[in-house]
Coordinates of C-alpha atoms and ligand atoms in Angstrom, one line a residue:
X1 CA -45.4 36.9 73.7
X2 CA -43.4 35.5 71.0
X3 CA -43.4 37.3 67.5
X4 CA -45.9 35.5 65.0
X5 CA -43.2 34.2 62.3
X6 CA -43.9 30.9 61.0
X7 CA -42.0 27.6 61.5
X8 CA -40.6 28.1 58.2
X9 CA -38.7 31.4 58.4
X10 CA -37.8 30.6 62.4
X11 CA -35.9 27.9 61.5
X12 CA -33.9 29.9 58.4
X13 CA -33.6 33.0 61.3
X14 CA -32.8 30.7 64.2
X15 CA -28.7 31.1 65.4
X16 CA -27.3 28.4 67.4
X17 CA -24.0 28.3 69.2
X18 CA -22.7 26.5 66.5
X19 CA -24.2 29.0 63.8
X20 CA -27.4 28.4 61.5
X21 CA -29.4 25.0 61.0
X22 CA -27.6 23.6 58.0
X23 CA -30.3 23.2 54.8
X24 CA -30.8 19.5 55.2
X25 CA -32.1 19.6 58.7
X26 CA -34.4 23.0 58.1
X27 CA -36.0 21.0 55.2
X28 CA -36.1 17.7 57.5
X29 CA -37.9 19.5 60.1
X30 CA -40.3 21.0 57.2
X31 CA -41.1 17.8 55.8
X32 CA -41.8 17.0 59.6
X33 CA -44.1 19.2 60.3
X34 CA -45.6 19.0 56.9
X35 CA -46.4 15.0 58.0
X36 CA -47.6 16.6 61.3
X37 CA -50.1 18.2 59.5
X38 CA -51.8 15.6 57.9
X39 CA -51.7 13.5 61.0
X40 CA -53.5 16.2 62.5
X41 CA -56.2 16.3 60.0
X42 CA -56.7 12.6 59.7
X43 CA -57.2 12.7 63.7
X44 CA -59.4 15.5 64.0
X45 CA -61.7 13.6 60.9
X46 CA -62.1 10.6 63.9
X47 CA -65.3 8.3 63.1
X48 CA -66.2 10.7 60.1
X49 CA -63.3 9.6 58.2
X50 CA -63.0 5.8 59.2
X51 CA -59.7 6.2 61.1
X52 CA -60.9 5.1 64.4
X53 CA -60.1 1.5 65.7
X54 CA -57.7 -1.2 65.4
X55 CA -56.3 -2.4 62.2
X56 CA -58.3 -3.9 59.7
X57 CA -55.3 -7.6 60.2
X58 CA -55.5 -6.9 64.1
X59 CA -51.7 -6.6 63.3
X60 CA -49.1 -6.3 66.2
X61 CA -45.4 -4.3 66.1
X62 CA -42.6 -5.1 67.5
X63 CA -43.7 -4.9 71.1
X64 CA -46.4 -7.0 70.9
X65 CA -49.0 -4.1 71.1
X66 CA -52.1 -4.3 68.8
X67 CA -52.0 -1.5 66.3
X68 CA -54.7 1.0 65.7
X69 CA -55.8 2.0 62.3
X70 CA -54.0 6.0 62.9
X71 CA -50.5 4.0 64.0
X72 CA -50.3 2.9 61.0
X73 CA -51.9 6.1 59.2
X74 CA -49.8 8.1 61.4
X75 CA -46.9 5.8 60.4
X76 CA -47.1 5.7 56.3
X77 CA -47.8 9.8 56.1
X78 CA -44.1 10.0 58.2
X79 CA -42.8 7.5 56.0
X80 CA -44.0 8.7 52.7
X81 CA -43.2 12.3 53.8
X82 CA -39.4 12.1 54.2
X83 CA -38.1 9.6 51.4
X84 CA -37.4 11.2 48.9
X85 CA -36.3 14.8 49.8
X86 CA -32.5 14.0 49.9
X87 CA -32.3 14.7 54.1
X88 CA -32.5 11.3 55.1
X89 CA -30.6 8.1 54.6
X90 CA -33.1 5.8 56.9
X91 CA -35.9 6.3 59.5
X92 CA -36.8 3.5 62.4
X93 CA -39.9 3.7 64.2
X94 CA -41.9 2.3 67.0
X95 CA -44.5 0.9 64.8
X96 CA -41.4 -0.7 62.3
X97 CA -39.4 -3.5 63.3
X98 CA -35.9 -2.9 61.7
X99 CA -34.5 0.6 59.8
X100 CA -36.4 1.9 56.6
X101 CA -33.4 2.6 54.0
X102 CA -34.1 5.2 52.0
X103 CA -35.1 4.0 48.8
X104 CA -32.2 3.5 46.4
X105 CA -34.3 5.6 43.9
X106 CA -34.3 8.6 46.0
X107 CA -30.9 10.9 46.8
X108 CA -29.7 10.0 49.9
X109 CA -28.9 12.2 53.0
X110 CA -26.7 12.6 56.0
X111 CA -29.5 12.5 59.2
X112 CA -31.4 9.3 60.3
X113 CA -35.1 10.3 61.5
X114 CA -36.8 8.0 64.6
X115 CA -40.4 8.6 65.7
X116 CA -43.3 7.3 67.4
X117 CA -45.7 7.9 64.7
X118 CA -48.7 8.0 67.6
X119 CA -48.2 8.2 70.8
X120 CA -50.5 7.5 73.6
X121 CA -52.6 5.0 71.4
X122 CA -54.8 3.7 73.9
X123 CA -56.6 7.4 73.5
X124 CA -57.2 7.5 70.0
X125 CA -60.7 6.2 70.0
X126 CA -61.3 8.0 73.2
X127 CA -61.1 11.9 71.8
X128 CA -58.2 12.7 74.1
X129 CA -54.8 13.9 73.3
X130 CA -51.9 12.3 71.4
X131 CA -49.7 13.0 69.3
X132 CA -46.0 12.3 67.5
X133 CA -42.6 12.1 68.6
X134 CA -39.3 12.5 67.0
X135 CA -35.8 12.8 67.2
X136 CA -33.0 13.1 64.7
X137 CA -29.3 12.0 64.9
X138 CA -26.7 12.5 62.4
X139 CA -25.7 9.3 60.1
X140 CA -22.2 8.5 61.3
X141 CA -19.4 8.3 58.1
X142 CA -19.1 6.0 55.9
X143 CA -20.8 4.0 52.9
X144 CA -24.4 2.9 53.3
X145 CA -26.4 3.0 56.7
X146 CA -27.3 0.5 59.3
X147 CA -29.3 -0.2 62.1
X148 CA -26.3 -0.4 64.6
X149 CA -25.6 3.7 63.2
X150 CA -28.6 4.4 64.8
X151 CA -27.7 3.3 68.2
X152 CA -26.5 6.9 69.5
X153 CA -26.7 8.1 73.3
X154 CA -29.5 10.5 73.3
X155 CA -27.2 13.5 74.1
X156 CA -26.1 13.4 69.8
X157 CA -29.7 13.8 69.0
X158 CA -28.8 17.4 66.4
X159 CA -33.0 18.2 66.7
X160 CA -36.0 16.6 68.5
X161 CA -39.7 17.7 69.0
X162 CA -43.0 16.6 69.1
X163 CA -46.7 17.7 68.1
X164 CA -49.4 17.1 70.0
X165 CA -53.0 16.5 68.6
X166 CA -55.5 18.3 71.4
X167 CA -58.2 21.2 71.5
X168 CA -55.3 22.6 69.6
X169 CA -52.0 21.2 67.3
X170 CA -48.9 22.2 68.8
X171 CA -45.6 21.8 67.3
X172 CA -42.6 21.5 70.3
X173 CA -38.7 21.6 68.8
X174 CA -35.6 21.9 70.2
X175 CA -32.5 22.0 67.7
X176 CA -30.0 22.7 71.1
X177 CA -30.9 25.9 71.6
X178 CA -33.8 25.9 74.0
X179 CA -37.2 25.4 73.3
X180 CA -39.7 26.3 70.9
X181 CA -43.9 25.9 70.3
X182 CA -45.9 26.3 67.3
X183 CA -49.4 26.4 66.9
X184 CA -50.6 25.0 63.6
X185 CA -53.1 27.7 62.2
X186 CA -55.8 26.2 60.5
X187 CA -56.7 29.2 58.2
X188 CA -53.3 29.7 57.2
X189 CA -52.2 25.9 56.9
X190 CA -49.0 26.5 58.6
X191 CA -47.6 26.1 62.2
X192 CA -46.7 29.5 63.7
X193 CA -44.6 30.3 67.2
X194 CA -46.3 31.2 70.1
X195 CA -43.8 30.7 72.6
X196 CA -39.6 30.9 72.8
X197 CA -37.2 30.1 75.5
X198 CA -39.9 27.6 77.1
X199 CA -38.4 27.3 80.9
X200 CA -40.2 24.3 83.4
X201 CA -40.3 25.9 86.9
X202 CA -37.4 23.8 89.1
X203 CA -39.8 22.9 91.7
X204 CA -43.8 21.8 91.1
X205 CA -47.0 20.3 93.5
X206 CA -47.8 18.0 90.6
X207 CA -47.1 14.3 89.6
X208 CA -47.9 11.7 86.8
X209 CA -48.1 8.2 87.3
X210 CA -50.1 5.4 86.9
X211 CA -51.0 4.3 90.1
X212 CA -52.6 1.6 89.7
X213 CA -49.3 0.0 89.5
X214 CA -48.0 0.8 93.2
X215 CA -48.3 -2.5 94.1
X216 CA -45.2 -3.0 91.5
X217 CA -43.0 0.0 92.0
X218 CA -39.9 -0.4 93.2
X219 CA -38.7 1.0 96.8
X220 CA -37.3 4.8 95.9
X221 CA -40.2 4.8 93.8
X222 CA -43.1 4.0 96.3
X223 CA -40.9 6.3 98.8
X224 CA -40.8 9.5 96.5
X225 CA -45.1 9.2 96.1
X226 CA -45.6 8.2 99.5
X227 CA -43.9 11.1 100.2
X228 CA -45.8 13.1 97.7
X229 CA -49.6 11.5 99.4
X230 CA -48.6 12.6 102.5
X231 CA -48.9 16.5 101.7
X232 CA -48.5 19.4 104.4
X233 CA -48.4 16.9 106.9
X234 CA -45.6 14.7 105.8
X235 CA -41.2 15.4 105.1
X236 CA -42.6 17.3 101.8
X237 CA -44.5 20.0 103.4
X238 CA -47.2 20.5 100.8
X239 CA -50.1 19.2 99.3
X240 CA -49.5 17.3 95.8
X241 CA -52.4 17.2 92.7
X242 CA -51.8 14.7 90.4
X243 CA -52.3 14.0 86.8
X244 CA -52.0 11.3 84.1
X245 CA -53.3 11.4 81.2
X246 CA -51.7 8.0 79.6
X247 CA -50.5 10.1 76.8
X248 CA -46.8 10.8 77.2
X249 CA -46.9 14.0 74.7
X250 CA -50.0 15.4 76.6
X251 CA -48.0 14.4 80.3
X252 CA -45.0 16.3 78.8
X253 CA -46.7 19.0 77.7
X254 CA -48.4 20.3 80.8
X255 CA -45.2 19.8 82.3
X256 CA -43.3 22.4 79.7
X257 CA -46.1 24.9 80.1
X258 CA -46.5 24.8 84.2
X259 CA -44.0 22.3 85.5
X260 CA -44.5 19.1 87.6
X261 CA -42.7 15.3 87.5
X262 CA -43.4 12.4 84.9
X263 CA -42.4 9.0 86.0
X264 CA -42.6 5.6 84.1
X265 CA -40.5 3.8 86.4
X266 CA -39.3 -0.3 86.0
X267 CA -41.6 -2.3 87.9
X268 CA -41.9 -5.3 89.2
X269 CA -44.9 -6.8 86.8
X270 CA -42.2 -7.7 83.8
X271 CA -39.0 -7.3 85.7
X272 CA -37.1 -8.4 82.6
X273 CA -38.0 -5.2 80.6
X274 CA -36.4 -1.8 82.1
X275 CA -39.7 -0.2 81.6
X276 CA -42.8 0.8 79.3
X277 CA -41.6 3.5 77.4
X278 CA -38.8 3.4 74.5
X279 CA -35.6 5.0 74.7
X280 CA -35.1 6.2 71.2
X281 CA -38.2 7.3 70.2
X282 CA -39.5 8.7 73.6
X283 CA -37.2 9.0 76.6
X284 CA -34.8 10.3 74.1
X285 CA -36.3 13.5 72.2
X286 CA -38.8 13.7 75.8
X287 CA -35.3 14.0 78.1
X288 CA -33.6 16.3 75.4
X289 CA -36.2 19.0 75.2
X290 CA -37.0 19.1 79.2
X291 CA -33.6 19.7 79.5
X292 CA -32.8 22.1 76.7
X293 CA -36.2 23.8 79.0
X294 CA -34.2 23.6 82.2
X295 CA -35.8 20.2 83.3
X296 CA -34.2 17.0 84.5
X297 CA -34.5 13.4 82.9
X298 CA -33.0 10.1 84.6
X299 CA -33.9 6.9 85.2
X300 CA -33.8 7.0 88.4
X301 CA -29.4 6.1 88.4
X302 CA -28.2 7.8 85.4
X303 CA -29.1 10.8 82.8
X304 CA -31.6 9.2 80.5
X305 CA -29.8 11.3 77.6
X306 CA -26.2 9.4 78.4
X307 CA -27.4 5.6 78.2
X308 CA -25.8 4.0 75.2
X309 CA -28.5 2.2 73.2
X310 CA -28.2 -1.7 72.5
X311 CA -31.5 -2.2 70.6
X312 CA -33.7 0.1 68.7
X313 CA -36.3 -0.8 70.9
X314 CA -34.7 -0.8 73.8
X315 CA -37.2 0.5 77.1
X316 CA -36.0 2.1 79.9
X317 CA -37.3 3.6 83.5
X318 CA -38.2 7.8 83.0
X319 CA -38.4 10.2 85.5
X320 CA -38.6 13.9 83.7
X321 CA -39.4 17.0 84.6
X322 CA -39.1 20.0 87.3
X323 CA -35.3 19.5 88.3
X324 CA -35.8 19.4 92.0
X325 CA -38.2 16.6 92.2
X326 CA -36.1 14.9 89.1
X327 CA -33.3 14.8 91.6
X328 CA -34.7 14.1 94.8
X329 CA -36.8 10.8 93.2
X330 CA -33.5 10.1 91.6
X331 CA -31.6 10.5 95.2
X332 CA -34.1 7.9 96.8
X333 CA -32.0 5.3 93.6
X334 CA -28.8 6.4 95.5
X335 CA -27.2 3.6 97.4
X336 CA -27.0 4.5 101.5
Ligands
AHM1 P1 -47.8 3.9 73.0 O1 -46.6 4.5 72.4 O2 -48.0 2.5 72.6 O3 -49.0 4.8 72.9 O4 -47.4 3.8 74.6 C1 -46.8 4.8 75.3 C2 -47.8 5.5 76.3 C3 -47.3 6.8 76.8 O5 -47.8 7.8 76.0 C4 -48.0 6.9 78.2 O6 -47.2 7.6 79.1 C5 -48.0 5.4 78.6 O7 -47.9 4.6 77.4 C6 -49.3 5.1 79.3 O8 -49.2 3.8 79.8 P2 -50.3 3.1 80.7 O9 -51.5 2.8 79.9 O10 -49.6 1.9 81.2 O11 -50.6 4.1 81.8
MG2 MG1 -45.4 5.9 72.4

């Protein structure tokens, strides 16, 4: 059982190899948490507090997806929350199409913050869990920030974490130095740990996909759950339960607290687009904290956490979770 110290006083107390979180990021992650918060609250108000459904202008981001009124919420609380401390110097999101500059007003900092403000949007208006994503590089040198600064291979992320909105609010951060959860305690208002060192068994009897997309999958893919369907009886030698709950954070989470494999793989129904899910604001922080929990992430041919990003919204194929089944899905991708 993890001592009860709050988020707050972990992160002043928290040693890394590389000694203690510099001041900028502990506030960062504050301010973070802080926006957490008040997601939380505006999604456990639901119909009560008019924050269910889509936009009032049916608007669409970038990917073409129609926003819901809490992306947006979700969205403006992040952005409001971290402009003007002094920690940032931009922020890029999944609901934003280009980099939000810190205000010229406000003092600048040296981190860039990326998030998916609300993930797993097609369960907002159904009651079931979602929650936020984040991940933080460090602004390279030099004057001024750009979009092309933020184009770092996941393995620079300095902290990444997400909180997930369910029967309880659950704060998840790694700063590259293993894994951390806090639960958010109402009474109190503040987020406290309940669980250090957070280690995903290596090997599982548990899977998340969709599978209503088989038909699409690609070869190793179909191979690896074929293999899983076939249970006792088949090469695998035991029976497989499976799970998807179309929220990434809630997928991720049961995998960090009991183990089991998550796969979004490319498919063949927009063979253009290297998969669903984002790099930068998903497969990114998602792949760094399974592995800072002794988990694996790939796409299937390469460590998600070394792909050099082209586009802030780039997409890319995920398989995370319990190393063994990481690697043997990823050996099916292995040319024979
Ligand atoms: P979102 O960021 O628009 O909510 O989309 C990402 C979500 C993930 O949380 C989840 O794993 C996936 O999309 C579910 O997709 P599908 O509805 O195709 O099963
Ligand atoms: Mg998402």
């Amino acid at each position: 059982m993890a001592p009860k110290i709050s988020l707050t006083r972990y992160l002043v107390e928290e040693q890394r190899v590389d000694g203690s979180i510099p001041a900028q990021l502990r506030l960062l992650l504050e301010v973070v948490a802080r926006a957490c918060k008040s997601i939380s609250l505006a999604v456990n108000k639901g119909a009560l507090g008019g924050v269910l459904g889509v936009a009032e202008a049916e608007s669409e981001n970038i990917q073409g997806e129609i926003q819901k009124k809490l992306d947006i919420i979700a969205n403006d609380v992040l952005i409001e929350a971290n402009e003007w401390g002094g920690h940032l110097a931009a922020m890029a999101s999944e609901e934003m199409e280009g980099i939000h500059v810190v205000p010229n007003r406000y003092p600048q900092g040296e981190y860039l913050l990326l998030f998916d403000p609300l993930d797993g949007s097609s369960n907002i208006d159904v009651n079931v869990s979602i929650g936020t994503i984040f991940s933080v590089l460090r602004k390279p040198e030099g004057a001024g920030v750009s979009e092309q600064d933020f184009l770092q291979a996941g393995a620079k992320q300095v902290a990444a974490g997400y909180c997930i909105y369910g029967p309880q609010t659950t704060l998840v951060l790694t700063v590259g130095d293993g894994v951390a959860m806090f639960t958010l305690d109402r009474e109190q208002g503040s987020f406290v740990l309940t669980q250090e060192n957070i280690r995903i068994p290596e090997d599982t009897k548990e899977f998340a996909i969709n599978m209503s997309n088989m038909r699409h999958w690609d070869e190793p893919v179909k191979r690896y759950i074929d293999e899983c369907l076939l249970g006792k009886t088949g090469p695998r030698g035991k029976d497989f339960n499976m799970r998807w709950i179309a929220s990434m954070v809630a997928d991720v989470h049961r995998i960090l607290t009991r183990g089991g494999v998550f796969l979004y793989p490319w498919d063949k129904r927009e063979p253009e687009k290297p998969g669903k899910l984002r790099l930068m604001y998903e497969a990114n922080p998602m792949g760094w904290i399974v592995e800072q929990a002794g988990g694996a992430a790939s796409t299937g041919t390469q460590r998600i956490l070394d792909i050099q990003p082209e586009k802030l919204h780039q997409r890319v194929s995920v398989i995370l979770g319990s190393k063994n089944e990481v690697e043997r899905a990823a050996s099916y991708f292995a040319p024979v």
